[in-house]
XYZ file of C-alpha atoms in Angstrom:
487
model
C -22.550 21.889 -14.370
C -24.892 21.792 -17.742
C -28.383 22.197 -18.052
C -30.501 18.974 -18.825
C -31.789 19.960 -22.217
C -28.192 20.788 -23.469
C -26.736 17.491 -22.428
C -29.751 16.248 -24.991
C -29.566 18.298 -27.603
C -27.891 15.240 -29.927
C -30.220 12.747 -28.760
C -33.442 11.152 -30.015
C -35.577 11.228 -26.828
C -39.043 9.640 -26.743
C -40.511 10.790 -24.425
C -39.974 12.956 -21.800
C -41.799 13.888 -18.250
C -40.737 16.836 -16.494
C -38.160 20.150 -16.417
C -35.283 19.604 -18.888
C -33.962 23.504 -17.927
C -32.686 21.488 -14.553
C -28.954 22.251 -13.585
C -27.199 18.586 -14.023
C -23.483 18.630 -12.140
C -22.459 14.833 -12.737
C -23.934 11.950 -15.022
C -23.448 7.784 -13.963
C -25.030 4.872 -14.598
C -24.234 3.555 -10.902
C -27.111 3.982 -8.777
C -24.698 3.966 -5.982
C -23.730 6.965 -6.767
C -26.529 9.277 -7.175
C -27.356 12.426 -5.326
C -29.216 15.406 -6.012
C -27.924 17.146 -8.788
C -27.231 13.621 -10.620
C -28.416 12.055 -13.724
C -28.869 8.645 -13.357
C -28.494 6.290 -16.754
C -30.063 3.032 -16.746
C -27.999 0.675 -18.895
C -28.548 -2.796 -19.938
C -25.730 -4.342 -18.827
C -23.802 -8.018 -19.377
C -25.030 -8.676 -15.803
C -27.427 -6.012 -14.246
C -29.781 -3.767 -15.997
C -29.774 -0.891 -14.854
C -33.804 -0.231 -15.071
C -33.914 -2.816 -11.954
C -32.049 0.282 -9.716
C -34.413 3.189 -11.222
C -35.832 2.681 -7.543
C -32.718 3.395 -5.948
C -32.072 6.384 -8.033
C -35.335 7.462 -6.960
C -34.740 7.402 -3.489
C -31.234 9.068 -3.950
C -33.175 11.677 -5.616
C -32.028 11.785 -8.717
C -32.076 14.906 -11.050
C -33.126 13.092 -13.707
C -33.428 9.227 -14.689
C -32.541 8.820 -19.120
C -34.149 4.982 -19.317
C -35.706 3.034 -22.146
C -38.759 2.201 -20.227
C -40.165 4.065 -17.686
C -41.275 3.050 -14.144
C -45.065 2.002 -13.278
C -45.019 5.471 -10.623
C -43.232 8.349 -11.347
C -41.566 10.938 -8.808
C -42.502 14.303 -9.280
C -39.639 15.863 -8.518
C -37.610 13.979 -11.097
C -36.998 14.476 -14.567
C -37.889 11.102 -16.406
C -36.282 11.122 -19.918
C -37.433 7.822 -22.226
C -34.667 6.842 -25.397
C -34.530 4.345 -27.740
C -31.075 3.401 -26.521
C -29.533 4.122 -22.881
C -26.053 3.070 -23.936
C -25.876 5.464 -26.839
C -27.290 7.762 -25.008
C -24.896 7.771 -21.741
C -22.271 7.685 -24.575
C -23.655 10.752 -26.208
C -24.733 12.467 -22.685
C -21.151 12.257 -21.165
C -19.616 14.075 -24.567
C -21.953 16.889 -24.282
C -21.459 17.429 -20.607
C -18.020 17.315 -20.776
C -17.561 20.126 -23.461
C -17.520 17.343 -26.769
C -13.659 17.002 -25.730
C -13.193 14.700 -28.759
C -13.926 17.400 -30.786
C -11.186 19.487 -29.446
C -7.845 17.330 -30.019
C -7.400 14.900 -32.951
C -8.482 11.047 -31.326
C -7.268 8.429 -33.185
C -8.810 4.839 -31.820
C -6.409 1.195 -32.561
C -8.719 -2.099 -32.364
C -7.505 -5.688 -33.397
C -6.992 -8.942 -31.589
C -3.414 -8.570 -30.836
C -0.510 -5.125 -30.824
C -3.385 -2.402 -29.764
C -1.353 -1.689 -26.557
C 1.939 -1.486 -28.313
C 0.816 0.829 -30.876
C -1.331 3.359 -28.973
C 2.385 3.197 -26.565
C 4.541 3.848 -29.085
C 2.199 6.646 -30.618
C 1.924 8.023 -27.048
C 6.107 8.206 -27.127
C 6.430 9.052 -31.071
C 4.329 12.287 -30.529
C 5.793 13.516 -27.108
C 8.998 13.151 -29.094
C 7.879 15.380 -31.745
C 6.971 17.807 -29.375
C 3.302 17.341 -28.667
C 1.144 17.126 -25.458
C -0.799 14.038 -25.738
C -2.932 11.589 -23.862
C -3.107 7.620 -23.920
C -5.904 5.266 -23.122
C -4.740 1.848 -22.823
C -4.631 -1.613 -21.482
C -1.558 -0.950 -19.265
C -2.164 2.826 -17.981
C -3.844 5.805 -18.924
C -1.757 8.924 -19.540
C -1.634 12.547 -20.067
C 1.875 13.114 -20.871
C 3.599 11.929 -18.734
C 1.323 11.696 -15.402
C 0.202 8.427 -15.730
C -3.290 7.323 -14.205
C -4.088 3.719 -13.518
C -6.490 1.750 -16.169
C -8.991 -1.072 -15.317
C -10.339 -1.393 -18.565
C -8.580 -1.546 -22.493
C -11.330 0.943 -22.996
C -12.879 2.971 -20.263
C -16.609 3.548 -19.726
C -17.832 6.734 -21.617
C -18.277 9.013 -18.402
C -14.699 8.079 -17.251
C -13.644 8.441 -21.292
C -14.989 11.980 -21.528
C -13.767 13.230 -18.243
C -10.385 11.767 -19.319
C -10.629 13.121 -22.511
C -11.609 16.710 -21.191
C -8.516 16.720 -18.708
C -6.156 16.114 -21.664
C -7.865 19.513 -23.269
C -7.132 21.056 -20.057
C -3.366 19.568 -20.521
C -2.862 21.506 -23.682
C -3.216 17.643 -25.522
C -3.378 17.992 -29.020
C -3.549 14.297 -29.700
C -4.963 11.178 -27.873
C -4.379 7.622 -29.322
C -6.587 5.269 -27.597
C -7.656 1.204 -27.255
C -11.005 0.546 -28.900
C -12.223 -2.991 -27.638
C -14.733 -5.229 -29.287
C -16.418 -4.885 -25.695
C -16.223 -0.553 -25.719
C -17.820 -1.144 -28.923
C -20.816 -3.221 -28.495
C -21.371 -1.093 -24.985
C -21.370 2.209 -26.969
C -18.660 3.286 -24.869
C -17.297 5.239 -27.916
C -20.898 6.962 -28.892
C -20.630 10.279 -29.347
C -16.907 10.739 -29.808
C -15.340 11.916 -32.835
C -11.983 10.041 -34.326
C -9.364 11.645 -36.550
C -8.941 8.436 -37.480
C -8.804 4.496 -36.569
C -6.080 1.559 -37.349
C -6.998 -2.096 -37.750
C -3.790 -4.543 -36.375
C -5.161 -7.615 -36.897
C -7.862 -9.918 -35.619
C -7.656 -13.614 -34.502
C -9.852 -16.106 -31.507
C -10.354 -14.436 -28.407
C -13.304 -13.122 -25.857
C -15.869 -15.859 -27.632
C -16.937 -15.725 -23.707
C -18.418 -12.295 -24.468
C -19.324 -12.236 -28.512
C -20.439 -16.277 -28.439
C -19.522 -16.387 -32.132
C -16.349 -15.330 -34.081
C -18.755 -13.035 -36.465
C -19.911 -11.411 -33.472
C -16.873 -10.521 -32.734
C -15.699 -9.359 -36.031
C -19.374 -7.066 -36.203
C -18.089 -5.208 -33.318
C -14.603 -4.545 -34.424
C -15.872 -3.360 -37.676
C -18.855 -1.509 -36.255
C -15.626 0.626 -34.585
C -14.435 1.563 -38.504
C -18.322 2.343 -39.470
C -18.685 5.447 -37.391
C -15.437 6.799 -38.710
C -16.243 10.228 -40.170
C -15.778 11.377 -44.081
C -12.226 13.364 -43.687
C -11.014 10.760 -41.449
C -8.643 7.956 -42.062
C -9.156 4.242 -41.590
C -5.893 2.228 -41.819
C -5.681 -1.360 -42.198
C -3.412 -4.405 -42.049
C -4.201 -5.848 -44.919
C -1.801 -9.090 -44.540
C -5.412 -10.220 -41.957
C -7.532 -11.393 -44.311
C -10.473 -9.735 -42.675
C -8.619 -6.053 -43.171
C -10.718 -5.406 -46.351
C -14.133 -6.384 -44.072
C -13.358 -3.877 -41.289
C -13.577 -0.722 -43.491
C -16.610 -2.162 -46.041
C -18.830 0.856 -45.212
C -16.449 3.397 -43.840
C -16.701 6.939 -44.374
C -13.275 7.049 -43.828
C -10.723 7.323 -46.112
C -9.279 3.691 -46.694
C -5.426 3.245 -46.149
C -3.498 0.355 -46.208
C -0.115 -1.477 -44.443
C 1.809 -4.740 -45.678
C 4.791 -6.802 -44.988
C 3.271 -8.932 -47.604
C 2.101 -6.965 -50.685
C 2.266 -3.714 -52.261
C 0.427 -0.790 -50.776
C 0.422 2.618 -49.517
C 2.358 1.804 -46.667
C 5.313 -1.026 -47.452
C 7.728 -2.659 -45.343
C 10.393 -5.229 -45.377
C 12.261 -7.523 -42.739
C 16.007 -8.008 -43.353
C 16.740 -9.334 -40.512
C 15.174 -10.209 -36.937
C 17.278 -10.723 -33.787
C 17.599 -10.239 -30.147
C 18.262 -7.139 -30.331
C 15.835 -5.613 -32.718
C 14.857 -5.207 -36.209
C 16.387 -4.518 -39.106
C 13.677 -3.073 -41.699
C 13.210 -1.781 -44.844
C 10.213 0.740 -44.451
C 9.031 2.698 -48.090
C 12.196 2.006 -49.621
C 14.482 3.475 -46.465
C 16.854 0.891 -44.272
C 16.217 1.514 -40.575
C 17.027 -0.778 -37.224
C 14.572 -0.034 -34.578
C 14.741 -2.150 -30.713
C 11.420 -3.673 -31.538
C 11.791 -7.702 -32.032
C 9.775 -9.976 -33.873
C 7.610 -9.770 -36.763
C 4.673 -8.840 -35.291
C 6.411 -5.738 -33.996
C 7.275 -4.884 -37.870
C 3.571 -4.886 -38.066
C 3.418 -2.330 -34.622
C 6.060 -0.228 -35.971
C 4.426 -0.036 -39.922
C 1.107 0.613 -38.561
C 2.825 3.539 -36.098
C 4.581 4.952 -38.632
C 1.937 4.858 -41.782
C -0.737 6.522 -38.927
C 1.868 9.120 -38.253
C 2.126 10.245 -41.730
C -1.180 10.220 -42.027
C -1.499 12.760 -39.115
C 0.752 14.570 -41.705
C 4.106 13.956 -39.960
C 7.663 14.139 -41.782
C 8.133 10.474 -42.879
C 11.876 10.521 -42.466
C 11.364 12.574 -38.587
C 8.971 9.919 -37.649
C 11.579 7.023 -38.602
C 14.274 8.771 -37.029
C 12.216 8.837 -33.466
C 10.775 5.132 -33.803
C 14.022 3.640 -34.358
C 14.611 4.356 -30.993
C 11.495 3.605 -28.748
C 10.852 0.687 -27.113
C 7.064 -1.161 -26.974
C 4.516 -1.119 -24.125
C 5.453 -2.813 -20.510
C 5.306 -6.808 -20.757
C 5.507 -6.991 -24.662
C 8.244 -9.065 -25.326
C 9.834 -7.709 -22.043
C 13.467 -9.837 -21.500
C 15.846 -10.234 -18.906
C 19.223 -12.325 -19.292
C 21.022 -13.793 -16.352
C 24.799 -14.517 -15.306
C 24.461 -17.447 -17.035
C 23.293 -15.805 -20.091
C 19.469 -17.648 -19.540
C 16.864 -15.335 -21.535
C 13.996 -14.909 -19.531
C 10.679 -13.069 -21.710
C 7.693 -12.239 -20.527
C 4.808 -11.719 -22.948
C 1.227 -10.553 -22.518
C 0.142 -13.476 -24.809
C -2.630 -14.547 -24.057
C -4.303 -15.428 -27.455
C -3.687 -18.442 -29.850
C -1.762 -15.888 -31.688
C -0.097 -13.992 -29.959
C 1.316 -17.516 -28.461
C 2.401 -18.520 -31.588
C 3.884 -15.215 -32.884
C 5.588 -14.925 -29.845
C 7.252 -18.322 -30.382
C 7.522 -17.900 -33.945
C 9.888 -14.555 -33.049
C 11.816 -16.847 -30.498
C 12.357 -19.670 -33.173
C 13.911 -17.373 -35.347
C 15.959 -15.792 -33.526
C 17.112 -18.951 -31.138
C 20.506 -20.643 -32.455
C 20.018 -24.397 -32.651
C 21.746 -25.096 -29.291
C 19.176 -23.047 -27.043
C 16.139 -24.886 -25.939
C 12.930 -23.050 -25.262
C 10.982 -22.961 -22.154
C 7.153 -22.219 -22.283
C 5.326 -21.119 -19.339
C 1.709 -20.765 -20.147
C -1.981 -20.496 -18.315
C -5.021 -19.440 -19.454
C -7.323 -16.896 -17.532
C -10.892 -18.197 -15.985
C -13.921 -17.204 -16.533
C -12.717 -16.235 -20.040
C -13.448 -17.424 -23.661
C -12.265 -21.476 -22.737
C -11.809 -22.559 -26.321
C -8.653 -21.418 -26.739
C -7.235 -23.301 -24.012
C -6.627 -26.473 -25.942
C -5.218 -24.361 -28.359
C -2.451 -22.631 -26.540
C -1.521 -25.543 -25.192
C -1.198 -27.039 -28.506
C 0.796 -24.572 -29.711
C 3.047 -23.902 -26.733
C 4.415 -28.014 -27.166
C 4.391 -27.318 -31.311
C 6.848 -24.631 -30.503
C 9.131 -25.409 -27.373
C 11.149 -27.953 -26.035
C 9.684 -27.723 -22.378
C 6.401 -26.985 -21.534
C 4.975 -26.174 -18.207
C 1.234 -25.498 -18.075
C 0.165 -23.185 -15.147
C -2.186 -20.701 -13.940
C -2.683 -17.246 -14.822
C -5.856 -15.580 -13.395
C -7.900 -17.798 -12.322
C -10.980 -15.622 -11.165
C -13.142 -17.642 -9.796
C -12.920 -20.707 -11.964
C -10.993 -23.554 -10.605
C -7.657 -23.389 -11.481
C -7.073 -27.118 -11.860
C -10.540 -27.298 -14.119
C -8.810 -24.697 -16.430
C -5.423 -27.015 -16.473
C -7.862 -30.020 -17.498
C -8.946 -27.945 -20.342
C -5.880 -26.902 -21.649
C -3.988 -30.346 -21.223
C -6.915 -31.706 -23.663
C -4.742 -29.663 -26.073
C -1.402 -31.494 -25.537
C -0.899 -34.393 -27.866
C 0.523 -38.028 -26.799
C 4.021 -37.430 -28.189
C 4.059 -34.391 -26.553
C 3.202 -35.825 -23.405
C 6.613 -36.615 -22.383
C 7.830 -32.440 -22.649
C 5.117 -30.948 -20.869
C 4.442 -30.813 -17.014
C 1.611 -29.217 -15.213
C 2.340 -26.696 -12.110
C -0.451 -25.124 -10.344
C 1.158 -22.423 -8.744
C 2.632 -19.634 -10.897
C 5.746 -19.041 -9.116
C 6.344 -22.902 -8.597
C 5.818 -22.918 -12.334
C 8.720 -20.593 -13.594
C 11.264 -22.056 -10.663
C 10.727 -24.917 -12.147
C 11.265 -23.499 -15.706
C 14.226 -21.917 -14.624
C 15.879 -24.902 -12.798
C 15.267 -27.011 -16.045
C 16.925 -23.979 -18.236
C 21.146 -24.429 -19.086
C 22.680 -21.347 -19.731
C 21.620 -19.982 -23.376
C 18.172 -21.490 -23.080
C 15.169 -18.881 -23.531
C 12.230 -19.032 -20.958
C 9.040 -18.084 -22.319
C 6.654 -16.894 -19.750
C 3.462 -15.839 -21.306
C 0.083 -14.522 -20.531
C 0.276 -11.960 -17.592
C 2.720 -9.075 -19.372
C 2.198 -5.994 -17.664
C -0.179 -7.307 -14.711
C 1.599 -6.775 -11.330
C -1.285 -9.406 -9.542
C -2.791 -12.257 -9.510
C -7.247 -12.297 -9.262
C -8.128 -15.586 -7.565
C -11.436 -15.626 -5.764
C -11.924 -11.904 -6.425
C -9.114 -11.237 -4.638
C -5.947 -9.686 -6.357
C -2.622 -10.361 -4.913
C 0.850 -9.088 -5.996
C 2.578 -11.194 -8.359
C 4.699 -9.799 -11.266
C 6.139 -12.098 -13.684
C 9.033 -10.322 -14.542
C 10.065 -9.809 -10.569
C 9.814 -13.661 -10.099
C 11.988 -14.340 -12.703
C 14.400 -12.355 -11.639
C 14.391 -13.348 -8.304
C 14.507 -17.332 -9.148
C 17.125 -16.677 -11.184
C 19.356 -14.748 -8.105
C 18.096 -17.710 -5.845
C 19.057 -20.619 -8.109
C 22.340 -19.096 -8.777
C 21.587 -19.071 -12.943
């Protein structure tokens, strides 16, 4: 429980009408759930604003209502406080009420296209193994040590981020490494948190559904870099062309990591197979299980933030060489009849093609590859045609399928992406509606050697169709065609 006028102390108000020394024991920015006692936050949101419920909150009675324009009648028992901004705000609000837990362990934020959940895992894993308690916000799960607590956002909203954050002080956490999306920034999810420090993977086409414009969406991964603080660090992939944009006005330090060129933080494939990498990191050999070059870039960017966080170079190595990457990132199985089944998260451009890049160099020239490939609804849908483009450039088979369909029509998503497939690739590429039909039939067309490629889902243990989520786990139905097909 805080008092009103301390939750406020590091925000601009306008205006304000009534008691700020009121006792506040929760803060949301779901009517739903106010009470007495409650703050109530009225955001502008992608699809409600929240200044259309200030009634509800009312009638809930609310504590106090932080909006950015107040009602025609006011309550008198309520608090009303007026701000330029209700998203920073909320941001700011949920910080202070929570004790500024950011402020208390050393959060370092990853944001990029493509590799965010692989790095912020095998950061999470890299520092338990040094011998620190630390907390993970991610994609896949959120964790605090090892108690893991589900996620339903990359980036949660700031009142779940700050309560999050202030159980991992209560954990003893000296370190958090968490996802920053391009959607946590432009919803100020992130206001009023403080980062150690932030790494740039890479960025490349994806939620246009959301930004409209690709500039848009490069603004908001940069505008994650431009509230970096002086003493910080801001590393960057600068093999992405747009590395040098992200950090433009940081007050960050600027770092930087290459496969490509010389900088800080240097490294080298020698070789790339199956079963890992074999990398030359700063001028020291190391094999680490990662595969694929786009791992190298996971497992540079781990190690170069590591030493930033003023780890032993040659300690960190030693651990990374033998961690594996996040659930559903280039997650294989291989069958009696030596069949590779991988299932990939993919669900960019590319990460497609890097995915099937890896899988062409490290394929012999007798082993045929297998795409299976959908593209979610209600989702960015210019990058349909694309995937499917690059899914036939890149395999021998391709089957086009759903993933999560939402509430889209899954055969209207299947017309998109088979505008993508070009008339000689026609005769390698089939369409299956259902998902598990899909990667039977991938598996029934696969002789023993061939890889199966079965992209877009990962991690995710369901399928959403019709708002309705049903179990479905990639991995598990490849296993179990491949027992039921005898392969």
């Amino acid at each position: 429980m805080q008092l009103l006028q301390n939750i406020l102390k590091d925000i601009r108000t306008l205006e304000v009408k009534g008691q700020v020394d009121v006792s506040i024991e929760a803060i949301t920015f779901d009517s739903r759930q106010v009470r007495p006692g409650v703050a109530f936050v009225a955001i502008r949101g992608v699809q409600a604003d929240g200044h259309d419920f200030i009634s509800k909150a009312e009638e809930a009675n609310a504590t106090a209502i932080v909006c950015e324009k107040l009602p025609a009648e006011l309550k008198e028992s309520i608090t009303y406080v007026v701000v330029e901004d209700s998203g920073n705000a909320l941001g700011k609000m949920a910080s202070a009420f929570y004790g500024h837990p950011s402020k208390r362990l050393k959060l370092v934020g990853v944001t990029g296209t493509n590799g965010k959940t692989s790095t912020v895992t095998l950061l999470h894993k890299l520092f338990r193994e040094l011998g620190y308690h630390v907390g993970m916000l991610s994609t896949v799960q959120n964790q605090i040590d090892e108690e893991v607590i589900p996620s339903t956002h990359t980036t949660p909203d700031a009142v779940k981020l700050n309560e999050l954050l202030a159980q991992m002080v209560k954990a003893g956490c000296s370190y958090c490494f968490m996802e920053v999306s391009s959607h946590a920034m432009v919803q100020k999810r992130v206001a009023g948190l403080q980062f150690a420090g932030g790494v740039f993977t890479n960025i490349t086409h994806d939620h246009l559904d959301y930004h409209q414009t690709f500039d848009e969406y490069i603004k908001a991964k940069k505008s994650f870099f431009d509230i970096l603080p002086k003493g910080g660090f801001a590393l960057v992939n600068t093999d992405d062309k747009r590395g040098s944009v992200m950090v433009q006005n940081t007050k960050a330090d600027i770092h930087e990591f290459s496969l490509r060129k010389a900088t800080e933080f240097k490294a080298r494939i020698i070789d790339n197979t199956i079963q890992g990498l074999h990398l030359d990191v700063d001028g020291h050999e190391i094999w680490c299980k990662l595969i694929g070059s786009f791992n190298a870039y996971n497992f540079l960017g781990v190690y170069a933030a590591a030493v930033l966080l003023d780890e032993d170079p040659i300690e960190v190595l030693t651990i990374l060489s033998n961690l594996n990457t996040a659930v559903g990132r280039f997650d294989y199985i291989v069958s009696d009849s030596q069949v590779t089944g991988i299932v990939d998260y993919a669900h960019t451009p590319d990460a497609l093609e890097n995915v099937l890049n890896t899988i062409q160099q490290i394929r012999t020239p007798l082993q045929k590859v297998i795409t299976v490939v959908g593209c979610g609804g209600n989702r960015d849908a210019g990058k349909r045609p694309l995937m499917a483009d690059i899914a036939c450039r890149l395999s021998d088979k391709v089957i086009l399928t759903s993933d999560n369909p939402r509430f889209e029509e899954p055969q209207a998503i299947l017309e998109d992406m088979q505008k993508g497939v070009k008339p000689l690739d026609f005769k390698k590429t089939l369409s299956v509606l259902d998902r598990r039909e899909a990667i039977k039939t991938a598996c029934m067309l696969a002789e023993p050697n061939d890889i199966i490629l079965v992209a877009g889902k990962g991690h995710e243990t369901y399928q959403e169709i019709k708002g309705v989520k049903t179990d479905f786990d990639d991995k598990q139905v490849l296993r179990e065609m491949f027992q039921q097909l005898g392969k």
